[in-house]
Amino acid sequence: MKRIYLIIMMVATLTLVACQNESGSEMKIISLMPSNTEIISEIGLLEALVMVTVSDDYPEAVKSDKISKIDTFNFDAEKLIAENPTHIVSHESVNRGIESEIERVKKATGAKVLVVKDATSIEDVFSDIESIGNFLGKSREANNLVERLDNKYTELKSSIQPKENQRAIVFLSPTPEVYTVGRDTFITNTLKVAGMDNVFDDLEGYPVVSNESLIKHKPDVAINLTGMSASDFREMLEKTPGLENLEITQFENQCTPDVNTVSRPGPRILEGVKSLASCIE
């Protein structure tokens, strides 16, 4: 019994040390992006997280009531201040609307702040992992993670063949006005790695496209990232006026991958590439 107790104490001590910063004080990390949270967890700092977003759902432990939640679309700086964080890991896409509030939290708590750049490629994701690792004192763990992912990425690219007549549209929202992705975006790059071209590569960012534009571009494949089930997505396309002559109304030309692994620029992105590549043969 004494031996078991000593082992438990050793494990607890090691966990505490792993979650301390350079000064030896306890790290208290706030993550303002689900992909950041996944990276932080993967490099061994899950126990140091004190707050994540309401959208965070991976790993499972972040759903715990022990970790506070923040809605970045209804940002409340006082909630962050109450956590007295040592580190805040924000994101370029989030920070645009709350920059002054983050600065207020920083001044009130003395927290260090990292704004992760908006990735437009898988290589950018690797850079983001390294940036977060450096910021949180986990450079070695981050570099090891990137090395593992990069090796898998090399193998994955060599196993995927470009697909003919697979010009895809990505649905981020349902018809009639569809939010989709244009060129120089992370999801477009992921599509390309998976062997497909983005039919709306002539647009930038995350545009809204009409049914008329959809018909004009004549996509071969529909990628469902709306959060709808495959059956509901199929029914939506079948009932949308004007799309009946498009290939994407055929079920075999519709792909419903895991939304989070495809859209989050984090350590599970290669799972997303695999699901896209195997979704439509």
PDB file of C-alpha atoms in Angstrom:
ATOM      1  CA  MET A   1       0.000   0.000   0.000  1.00  0.00           C
ATOM      2  CA  LYS A   2       2.849   2.362   0.887  1.00  0.00           C
ATOM      3  CA  ARG A   3       4.503   1.667  -2.470  1.00  0.00           C
ATOM      4  CA  ILE A   4       1.289   2.434  -4.391  1.00  0.00           C
ATOM      5  CA  TYR A   5       0.919   5.694  -2.453  1.00  0.00           C
ATOM      6  CA  LEU A   6       4.485   6.712  -3.330  1.00  0.00           C
ATOM      7  CA  ILE A   7       3.875   5.973  -7.025  1.00  0.00           C
ATOM      8  CA  ILE A   8       0.708   8.089  -7.014  1.00  0.00           C
ATOM      9  CA  MET A   9       2.584  10.958  -5.350  1.00  0.00           C
ATOM     10  CA  MET A  10       5.399  10.733  -7.917  1.00  0.00           C
ATOM     11  CA  VAL A  11       2.935  10.867 -10.819  1.00  0.00           C
ATOM     12  CA  ALA A  12       1.133  13.839  -9.281  1.00  0.00           C
ATOM     13  CA  THR A  13       4.437  15.653  -8.769  1.00  0.00           C
ATOM     14  CA  LEU A  14       5.558  15.033 -12.351  1.00  0.00           C
ATOM     15  CA  THR A  15       2.211  16.297 -13.660  1.00  0.00           C
ATOM     16  CA  LEU A  16       2.522  19.464 -11.573  1.00  0.00           C
ATOM     17  CA  VAL A  17       6.083  20.103 -12.763  1.00  0.00           C
ATOM     18  CA  ALA A  18       4.996  19.600 -16.392  1.00  0.00           C
ATOM     19  CA  CYS A  19       2.393  22.331 -15.959  1.00  0.00           C
ATOM     20  CA  GLN A  20       4.749  24.908 -14.460  1.00  0.00           C
ATOM     21  CA  ASN A  21       6.333  27.784 -16.315  1.00  0.00           C
ATOM     22  CA  GLU A  22       9.977  28.853 -16.256  1.00  0.00           C
ATOM     23  CA  SER A  23       9.633  30.664 -12.924  1.00  0.00           C
ATOM     24  CA  GLY A  24       8.264  27.512 -11.300  1.00  0.00           C
ATOM     25  CA  SER A  25       4.752  28.900 -10.764  1.00  0.00           C
ATOM     26  CA  GLU A  26       1.700  27.038 -11.977  1.00  0.00           C
ATOM     27  CA  MET A  27       0.718  27.639 -15.610  1.00  0.00           C
ATOM     28  CA  LYS A  28      -2.890  28.635 -16.238  1.00  0.00           C
ATOM     29  CA  ILE A  29      -3.646  28.612 -19.950  1.00  0.00           C
ATOM     30  CA  ILE A  30      -6.657  30.032 -21.782  1.00  0.00           C
ATOM     31  CA  SER A  31      -7.223  28.811 -25.341  1.00  0.00           C
ATOM     32  CA  LEU A  32      -9.481  30.845 -27.613  1.00  0.00           C
ATOM     33  CA  MET A  33      -9.581  28.434 -30.565  1.00  0.00           C
ATOM     34  CA  PRO A  34     -10.418  24.692 -30.662  1.00  0.00           C
ATOM     35  CA  SER A  35      -7.407  23.946 -32.867  1.00  0.00           C
ATOM     36  CA  ASN A  36      -5.158  25.689 -30.319  1.00  0.00           C
ATOM     37  CA  THR A  37      -6.666  23.545 -27.586  1.00  0.00           C
ATOM     38  CA  GLU A  38      -5.937  20.353 -29.505  1.00  0.00           C
ATOM     39  CA  ILE A  39      -2.315  21.412 -29.995  1.00  0.00           C
ATOM     40  CA  ILE A  40      -1.904  22.415 -26.338  1.00  0.00           C
ATOM     41  CA  SER A  41      -3.302  19.060 -25.233  1.00  0.00           C
ATOM     42  CA  GLU A  42      -1.137  17.122 -27.679  1.00  0.00           C
ATOM     43  CA  ILE A  43       2.091  18.677 -26.359  1.00  0.00           C
ATOM     44  CA  GLY A  44       1.242  17.703 -22.786  1.00  0.00           C
ATOM     45  CA  LEU A  45      -0.449  20.738 -21.255  1.00  0.00           C
ATOM     46  CA  LEU A  46      -4.059  19.592 -21.004  1.00  0.00           C
ATOM     47  CA  GLU A  47      -3.923  19.842 -17.207  1.00  0.00           C
ATOM     48  CA  ALA A  48      -2.849  23.488 -17.441  1.00  0.00           C
ATOM     49  CA  LEU A  49      -5.959  24.585 -19.359  1.00  0.00           C
ATOM     50  CA  VAL A  50      -8.314  26.691 -17.235  1.00  0.00           C
ATOM     51  CA  MET A  51     -10.571  28.002 -20.024  1.00  0.00           C
ATOM     52  CA  VAL A  52     -11.491  27.016 -23.588  1.00  0.00           C
ATOM     53  CA  THR A  53     -14.256  28.052 -25.981  1.00  0.00           C
ATOM     54  CA  VAL A  54     -17.820  26.752 -25.992  1.00  0.00           C
ATOM     55  CA  SER A  55     -17.013  25.078 -29.327  1.00  0.00           C
ATOM     56  CA  ASP A  56     -14.209  22.944 -27.893  1.00  0.00           C
ATOM     57  CA  ASP A  57     -14.980  19.230 -27.849  1.00  0.00           C
ATOM     58  CA  TYR A  58     -11.615  17.474 -28.258  1.00  0.00           C
ATOM     59  CA  PRO A  59     -10.010  15.870 -26.437  1.00  0.00           C
ATOM     60  CA  GLU A  60     -12.991  14.674 -24.412  1.00  0.00           C
ATOM     61  CA  ALA A  61     -11.486  16.010 -21.183  1.00  0.00           C
ATOM     62  CA  VAL A  62     -11.969  19.649 -22.261  1.00  0.00           C
ATOM     63  CA  LYS A  63     -15.727  19.191 -21.884  1.00  0.00           C
ATOM     64  CA  SER A  64     -15.212  18.870 -18.132  1.00  0.00           C
ATOM     65  CA  ASP A  65     -16.904  21.413 -15.875  1.00  0.00           C
ATOM     66  CA  LYS A  66     -13.503  21.912 -14.265  1.00  0.00           C
ATOM     67  CA  ILE A  67     -12.482  23.883 -17.348  1.00  0.00           C
ATOM     68  CA  SER A  68     -14.339  27.179 -17.805  1.00  0.00           C
ATOM     69  CA  LYS A  69     -15.913  28.036 -21.170  1.00  0.00           C
ATOM     70  CA  ILE A  70     -16.004  31.296 -23.135  1.00  0.00           C
ATOM     71  CA  ASP A  71     -18.104  32.285 -26.144  1.00  0.00           C
ATOM     72  CA  THR A  72     -15.745  34.210 -28.426  1.00  0.00           C
ATOM     73  CA  PHE A  73     -18.749  35.622 -30.321  1.00  0.00           C
ATOM     74  CA  ASN A  74     -20.054  37.129 -27.087  1.00  0.00           C
ATOM     75  CA  PHE A  75     -16.722  37.909 -25.494  1.00  0.00           C
ATOM     76  CA  ASP A  76     -16.562  38.751 -21.794  1.00  0.00           C
ATOM     77  CA  ALA A  77     -13.125  39.941 -20.709  1.00  0.00           C
ATOM     78  CA  GLU A  78     -14.104  39.754 -17.041  1.00  0.00           C
ATOM     79  CA  LYS A  79     -14.456  35.975 -17.304  1.00  0.00           C
ATOM     80  CA  LEU A  80     -10.867  35.710 -18.484  1.00  0.00           C
ATOM     81  CA  ILE A  81      -9.613  38.081 -15.802  1.00  0.00           C
ATOM     82  CA  ALA A  82     -11.344  35.974 -13.144  1.00  0.00           C
ATOM     83  CA  GLU A  83      -9.257  32.960 -14.207  1.00  0.00           C
ATOM     84  CA  ASN A  84      -6.028  34.935 -13.625  1.00  0.00           C
ATOM     85  CA  PRO A  85      -4.268  33.233 -16.554  1.00  0.00           C
ATOM     86  CA  THR A  86      -0.513  33.109 -17.063  1.00  0.00           C
ATOM     87  CA  HIS A  87      -0.842  32.462 -20.811  1.00  0.00           C
ATOM     88  CA  ILE A  88      -3.523  33.216 -23.413  1.00  0.00           C
ATOM     89  CA  VAL A  89      -3.356  31.456 -26.774  1.00  0.00           C
ATOM     90  CA  SER A  90      -5.580  33.384 -29.172  1.00  0.00           C
ATOM     91  CA  HIS A  91      -5.925  33.169 -32.947  1.00  0.00           C
ATOM     92  CA  GLU A  92      -5.745  35.677 -35.767  1.00  0.00           C
ATOM     93  CA  SER A  93      -9.325  34.973 -36.866  1.00  0.00           C
ATOM     94  CA  VAL A  94     -10.643  35.496 -33.325  1.00  0.00           C
ATOM     95  CA  ASN A  95      -8.421  38.384 -32.305  1.00  0.00           C
ATOM     96  CA  ARG A  96      -9.647  40.722 -35.055  1.00  0.00           C
ATOM     97  CA  GLY A  97     -12.819  41.490 -33.141  1.00  0.00           C
ATOM     98  CA  ILE A  98     -11.567  41.334 -29.553  1.00  0.00           C
ATOM     99  CA  GLU A  99      -8.048  42.739 -29.703  1.00  0.00           C
ATOM    100  CA  SER A 100      -8.711  45.586 -27.265  1.00  0.00           C
ATOM    101  CA  GLU A 101     -10.426  43.226 -24.818  1.00  0.00           C
ATOM    102  CA  ILE A 102      -7.495  40.814 -24.909  1.00  0.00           C
ATOM    103  CA  GLU A 103      -5.179  43.734 -24.202  1.00  0.00           C
ATOM    104  CA  ARG A 104      -7.331  44.627 -21.184  1.00  0.00           C
ATOM    105  CA  VAL A 105      -7.046  41.078 -19.855  1.00  0.00           C
ATOM    106  CA  LYS A 106      -3.295  41.170 -20.414  1.00  0.00           C
ATOM    107  CA  LYS A 107      -2.911  44.392 -18.419  1.00  0.00           C
ATOM    108  CA  ALA A 108      -5.154  43.155 -15.610  1.00  0.00           C
ATOM    109  CA  THR A 109      -3.505  39.752 -15.171  1.00  0.00           C
ATOM    110  CA  GLY A 110       0.001  40.088 -16.574  1.00  0.00           C
ATOM    111  CA  ALA A 111      -0.700  37.132 -18.846  1.00  0.00           C
ATOM    112  CA  LYS A 112       1.504  36.467 -21.845  1.00  0.00           C
ATOM    113  CA  VAL A 113      -0.440  36.449 -25.119  1.00  0.00           C
ATOM    114  CA  LEU A 114       0.198  34.568 -28.351  1.00  0.00           C
ATOM    115  CA  VAL A 115      -1.904  35.250 -31.440  1.00  0.00           C
ATOM    116  CA  VAL A 116      -1.586  32.200 -33.690  1.00  0.00           C
ATOM    117  CA  LYS A 117      -1.488  33.014 -37.390  1.00  0.00           C
ATOM    118  CA  ASP A 118      -4.322  31.912 -39.669  1.00  0.00           C
ATOM    119  CA  ALA A 119      -3.016  28.795 -41.437  1.00  0.00           C
ATOM    120  CA  THR A 120      -3.579  28.470 -45.175  1.00  0.00           C
ATOM    121  CA  SER A 121      -1.743  25.162 -45.593  1.00  0.00           C
ATOM    122  CA  ILE A 122      -0.811  22.028 -43.687  1.00  0.00           C
ATOM    123  CA  GLU A 123       2.772  23.303 -43.534  1.00  0.00           C
ATOM    124  CA  ASP A 124       1.402  26.398 -41.776  1.00  0.00           C
ATOM    125  CA  VAL A 125      -0.220  24.123 -39.192  1.00  0.00           C
ATOM    126  CA  PHE A 126       3.179  22.627 -38.427  1.00  0.00           C
ATOM    127  CA  SER A 127       4.558  26.155 -37.936  1.00  0.00           C
ATOM    128  CA  ASP A 128       1.651  27.001 -35.617  1.00  0.00           C
ATOM    129  CA  ILE A 129       2.369  23.907 -33.514  1.00  0.00           C
ATOM    130  CA  GLU A 130       5.988  24.990 -33.144  1.00  0.00           C
ATOM    131  CA  SER A 131       4.948  28.559 -32.255  1.00  0.00           C
ATOM    132  CA  ILE A 132       2.602  27.350 -29.524  1.00  0.00           C
ATOM    133  CA  GLY A 133       5.239  24.949 -28.221  1.00  0.00           C
ATOM    134  CA  ASN A 134       7.850  27.719 -28.030  1.00  0.00           C
ATOM    135  CA  PHE A 135       5.393  30.072 -26.333  1.00  0.00           C
ATOM    136  CA  LEU A 136       4.448  27.534 -23.659  1.00  0.00           C
ATOM    137  CA  GLY A 137       7.915  26.163 -23.010  1.00  0.00           C
ATOM    138  CA  LYS A 138       7.236  22.888 -24.804  1.00  0.00           C
ATOM    139  CA  SER A 139       9.514  23.281 -27.822  1.00  0.00           C
ATOM    140  CA  ARG A 140      10.830  19.734 -27.703  1.00  0.00           C
ATOM    141  CA  GLU A 141       7.372  18.198 -27.489  1.00  0.00           C
ATOM    142  CA  ALA A 142       6.100  20.440 -30.295  1.00  0.00           C
ATOM    143  CA  ASN A 143       9.055  19.640 -32.537  1.00  0.00           C
ATOM    144  CA  ASN A 144       8.597  15.917 -31.924  1.00  0.00           C
ATOM    145  CA  LEU A 145       4.904  16.213 -32.785  1.00  0.00           C
ATOM    146  CA  VAL A 146       5.680  18.092 -36.005  1.00  0.00           C
ATOM    147  CA  GLU A 147       8.280  15.503 -36.969  1.00  0.00           C
ATOM    148  CA  ARG A 148       5.773  12.670 -36.508  1.00  0.00           C
ATOM    149  CA  LEU A 149       3.078  14.506 -38.444  1.00  0.00           C
ATOM    150  CA  ASP A 150       5.464  15.502 -41.221  1.00  0.00           C
ATOM    151  CA  ASN A 151       6.539  11.882 -41.717  1.00  0.00           C
ATOM    152  CA  LYS A 152       2.908  10.789 -41.902  1.00  0.00           C
ATOM    153  CA  TYR A 153       2.154  13.676 -44.255  1.00  0.00           C
ATOM    154  CA  THR A 154       4.916  12.602 -46.641  1.00  0.00           C
ATOM    155  CA  GLU A 155       3.570   9.041 -46.694  1.00  0.00           C
ATOM    156  CA  LEU A 156       0.006  10.264 -47.159  1.00  0.00           C
ATOM    157  CA  LYS A 157       0.842  12.524 -50.112  1.00  0.00           C
ATOM    158  CA  SER A 158       2.600   9.700 -51.926  1.00  0.00           C
ATOM    159  CA  SER A 159      -0.418   7.436 -51.483  1.00  0.00           C
ATOM    160  CA  ILE A 160      -3.014   9.881 -52.855  1.00  0.00           C
ATOM    161  CA  GLN A 161      -3.501  10.217 -56.592  1.00  0.00           C
ATOM    162  CA  PRO A 162      -5.107  13.314 -58.165  1.00  0.00           C
ATOM    163  CA  LYS A 163      -8.723  12.625 -59.053  1.00  0.00           C
ATOM    164  CA  GLU A 164      -9.981  13.439 -62.538  1.00  0.00           C
ATOM    165  CA  ASN A 165     -13.226  15.387 -62.851  1.00  0.00           C
ATOM    166  CA  GLN A 166     -13.334  16.074 -59.120  1.00  0.00           C
ATOM    167  CA  ARG A 167     -13.898  19.799 -58.859  1.00  0.00           C
ATOM    168  CA  ALA A 168     -15.419  20.237 -55.452  1.00  0.00           C
ATOM    169  CA  ILE A 169     -17.628  22.762 -53.743  1.00  0.00           C
ATOM    170  CA  VAL A 170     -17.375  22.995 -49.977  1.00  0.00           C
ATOM    171  CA  PHE A 171     -20.665  23.721 -48.229  1.00  0.00           C
ATOM    172  CA  LEU A 172     -20.097  25.553 -44.940  1.00  0.00           C
ATOM    173  CA  SER A 173     -23.802  26.379 -44.790  1.00  0.00           C
ATOM    174  CA  PRO A 174     -26.984  25.175 -46.536  1.00  0.00           C
ATOM    175  CA  THR A 175     -28.587  26.626 -49.665  1.00  0.00           C
ATOM    176  CA  PRO A 176     -29.883  29.040 -50.914  1.00  0.00           C
ATOM    177  CA  GLU A 177     -26.967  31.340 -49.988  1.00  0.00           C
ATOM    178  CA  VAL A 178     -24.011  29.078 -49.434  1.00  0.00           C
ATOM    179  CA  TYR A 179     -20.939  30.026 -47.456  1.00  0.00           C
ATOM    180  CA  THR A 180     -18.013  28.288 -49.115  1.00  0.00           C
ATOM    181  CA  VAL A 181     -14.222  28.547 -49.329  1.00  0.00           C
ATOM    182  CA  GLY A 182     -12.127  30.304 -51.942  1.00  0.00           C
ATOM    183  CA  ARG A 183      -8.447  30.233 -52.803  1.00  0.00           C
ATOM    184  CA  ASP A 184      -5.631  30.683 -50.294  1.00  0.00           C
ATOM    185  CA  THR A 185      -7.606  29.040 -47.512  1.00  0.00           C
ATOM    186  CA  PHE A 186      -6.733  26.141 -45.280  1.00  0.00           C
ATOM    187  CA  ILE A 187      -9.631  23.966 -46.469  1.00  0.00           C
ATOM    188  CA  THR A 188      -8.823  24.569 -50.146  1.00  0.00           C
ATOM    189  CA  ASN A 189      -5.260  23.432 -49.499  1.00  0.00           C
ATOM    190  CA  THR A 190      -6.563  20.355 -47.688  1.00  0.00           C
ATOM    191  CA  LEU A 191      -8.797  19.564 -50.666  1.00  0.00           C
ATOM    192  CA  LYS A 192      -5.840  19.784 -53.021  1.00  0.00           C
ATOM    193  CA  VAL A 193      -3.775  17.422 -50.868  1.00  0.00           C
ATOM    194  CA  ALA A 194      -6.737  15.021 -50.937  1.00  0.00           C
ATOM    195  CA  GLY A 195      -6.629  15.082 -54.754  1.00  0.00           C
ATOM    196  CA  MET A 196      -9.447  17.523 -55.519  1.00  0.00           C
ATOM    197  CA  ASP A 197      -9.693  21.066 -56.879  1.00  0.00           C
ATOM    198  CA  ASN A 198     -11.856  23.810 -55.421  1.00  0.00           C
ATOM    199  CA  VAL A 199     -14.437  24.849 -58.015  1.00  0.00           C
ATOM    200  CA  PHE A 200     -14.530  28.327 -56.434  1.00  0.00           C
ATOM    201  CA  ASP A 201     -10.785  28.863 -56.611  1.00  0.00           C
ATOM    202  CA  ASP A 202     -11.574  32.043 -58.564  1.00  0.00           C
ATOM    203  CA  LEU A 203     -12.871  33.639 -55.345  1.00  0.00           C
ATOM    204  CA  GLU A 204     -11.047  34.638 -52.178  1.00  0.00           C
ATOM    205  CA  GLY A 205     -11.563  33.823 -48.530  1.00  0.00           C
ATOM    206  CA  TYR A 206     -14.976  32.596 -47.423  1.00  0.00           C
ATOM    207  CA  PRO A 207     -17.506  34.004 -49.908  1.00  0.00           C
ATOM    208  CA  VAL A 208     -21.259  33.569 -50.093  1.00  0.00           C
ATOM    209  CA  VAL A 209     -22.353  32.092 -53.427  1.00  0.00           C
ATOM    210  CA  SER A 210     -25.819  31.930 -54.946  1.00  0.00           C
ATOM    211  CA  ASN A 211     -27.547  28.967 -56.574  1.00  0.00           C
ATOM    212  CA  GLU A 212     -26.958  30.650 -59.927  1.00  0.00           C
ATOM    213  CA  SER A 213     -23.226  30.773 -59.293  1.00  0.00           C
ATOM    214  CA  LEU A 214     -23.298  27.138 -58.209  1.00  0.00           C
ATOM    215  CA  ILE A 215     -24.973  26.116 -61.457  1.00  0.00           C
ATOM    216  CA  LYS A 216     -22.515  28.175 -63.497  1.00  0.00           C
ATOM    217  CA  HIS A 217     -19.451  26.575 -61.867  1.00  0.00           C
ATOM    218  CA  LYS A 218     -20.787  22.999 -62.315  1.00  0.00           C
ATOM    219  CA  PRO A 219     -19.047  21.234 -59.417  1.00  0.00           C
ATOM    220  CA  ASP A 220     -18.553  17.471 -59.598  1.00  0.00           C
ATOM    221  CA  VAL A 221     -18.353  16.850 -55.857  1.00  0.00           C
ATOM    222  CA  ALA A 222     -20.122  18.349 -52.840  1.00  0.00           C
ATOM    223  CA  ILE A 223     -18.237  18.432 -49.534  1.00  0.00           C
ATOM    224  CA  ASN A 224     -20.619  18.714 -46.601  1.00  0.00           C
ATOM    225  CA  LEU A 225     -19.134  20.750 -43.748  1.00  0.00           C
ATOM    226  CA  THR A 226     -22.478  22.205 -42.684  1.00  0.00           C
ATOM    227  CA  GLY A 227     -22.924  19.939 -39.684  1.00  0.00           C
ATOM    228  CA  MET A 228     -25.955  18.345 -41.383  1.00  0.00           C
ATOM    229  CA  SER A 229     -26.228  14.571 -41.595  1.00  0.00           C
ATOM    230  CA  ALA A 230     -25.453  12.951 -44.950  1.00  0.00           C
ATOM    231  CA  SER A 231     -29.139  12.162 -45.519  1.00  0.00           C
ATOM    232  CA  ASP A 232     -30.304  15.693 -44.672  1.00  0.00           C
ATOM    233  CA  PHE A 233     -27.599  17.143 -46.907  1.00  0.00           C
ATOM    234  CA  ARG A 234     -28.687  14.918 -49.786  1.00  0.00           C
ATOM    235  CA  GLU A 235     -32.321  15.950 -49.339  1.00  0.00           C
ATOM    236  CA  MET A 236     -31.358  19.633 -49.252  1.00  0.00           C
ATOM    237  CA  LEU A 237     -29.509  19.396 -52.576  1.00  0.00           C
ATOM    238  CA  GLU A 238     -32.311  17.416 -54.198  1.00  0.00           C
ATOM    239  CA  LYS A 239     -34.872  20.036 -53.181  1.00  0.00           C
ATOM    240  CA  THR A 240     -32.820  23.088 -54.194  1.00  0.00           C
ATOM    241  CA  PRO A 241     -34.285  24.523 -57.434  1.00  0.00           C
ATOM    242  CA  GLY A 242     -31.939  24.547 -60.422  1.00  0.00           C
ATOM    243  CA  LEU A 243     -29.451  21.994 -59.136  1.00  0.00           C
ATOM    244  CA  GLU A 244     -31.181  18.920 -60.538  1.00  0.00           C
ATOM    245  CA  ASN A 245     -28.815  18.654 -63.515  1.00  0.00           C
ATOM    246  CA  LEU A 246     -25.644  18.929 -61.446  1.00  0.00           C
ATOM    247  CA  GLU A 247     -23.518  15.918 -60.520  1.00  0.00           C
ATOM    248  CA  ILE A 248     -23.573  16.915 -56.850  1.00  0.00           C
ATOM    249  CA  THR A 249     -27.227  15.893 -56.501  1.00  0.00           C
ATOM    250  CA  GLN A 250     -26.135  12.268 -56.891  1.00  0.00           C
ATOM    251  CA  PHE A 251     -25.413  10.671 -53.524  1.00  0.00           C
ATOM    252  CA  GLU A 252     -22.186   9.047 -54.739  1.00  0.00           C
ATOM    253  CA  ASN A 253     -20.834  12.547 -55.453  1.00  0.00           C
ATOM    254  CA  GLN A 254     -21.489  13.798 -51.934  1.00  0.00           C
ATOM    255  CA  CYS A 255     -18.981  13.626 -49.106  1.00  0.00           C
ATOM    256  CA  THR A 256     -19.752  14.107 -45.403  1.00  0.00           C
ATOM    257  CA  PRO A 257     -16.437  13.864 -43.551  1.00  0.00           C
ATOM    258  CA  ASP A 258     -15.821  14.696 -39.910  1.00  0.00           C
ATOM    259  CA  VAL A 259     -16.163  18.481 -39.868  1.00  0.00           C
ATOM    260  CA  ASN A 260     -13.644  19.099 -37.120  1.00  0.00           C
ATOM    261  CA  THR A 261     -10.751  17.065 -38.507  1.00  0.00           C
ATOM    262  CA  VAL A 262     -11.146  18.683 -41.934  1.00  0.00           C
ATOM    263  CA  SER A 263     -11.664  22.274 -40.843  1.00  0.00           C
ATOM    264  CA  ARG A 264      -9.498  22.619 -37.734  1.00  0.00           C
ATOM    265  CA  PRO A 265      -5.844  23.494 -38.395  1.00  0.00           C
ATOM    266  CA  GLY A 266      -4.553  21.217 -35.673  1.00  0.00           C
ATOM    267  CA  PRO A 267      -2.830  17.876 -35.026  1.00  0.00           C
ATOM    268  CA  ARG A 268      -5.737  15.809 -36.440  1.00  0.00           C
ATOM    269  CA  ILE A 269      -5.652  17.417 -39.882  1.00  0.00           C
ATOM    270  CA  LEU A 270      -4.144  14.355 -41.573  1.00  0.00           C
ATOM    271  CA  GLU A 271      -7.195  12.383 -40.443  1.00  0.00           C
ATOM    272  CA  GLY A 272      -9.254  14.997 -42.270  1.00  0.00           C
ATOM    273  CA  VAL A 273      -7.210  14.599 -45.447  1.00  0.00           C
ATOM    274  CA  LYS A 274      -7.655  10.821 -45.302  1.00  0.00           C
ATOM    275  CA  SER A 275     -11.408  11.114 -44.859  1.00  0.00           C
ATOM    276  CA  LEU A 276     -11.676  13.467 -47.848  1.00  0.00           C
ATOM    277  CA  ALA A 277      -9.454  11.301 -50.034  1.00  0.00           C
ATOM    278  CA  SER A 278     -11.390   8.120 -49.278  1.00  0.00           C
ATOM    279  CA  CYS A 279     -14.844   9.706 -49.232  1.00  0.00           C
ATOM    280  CA  ILE A 280     -15.245   9.787 -52.994  1.00  0.00           C
ATOM    281  CA  GLU A 281     -13.312   7.384 -55.204  1.00  0.00           C
TER     282      GLU A 281
END
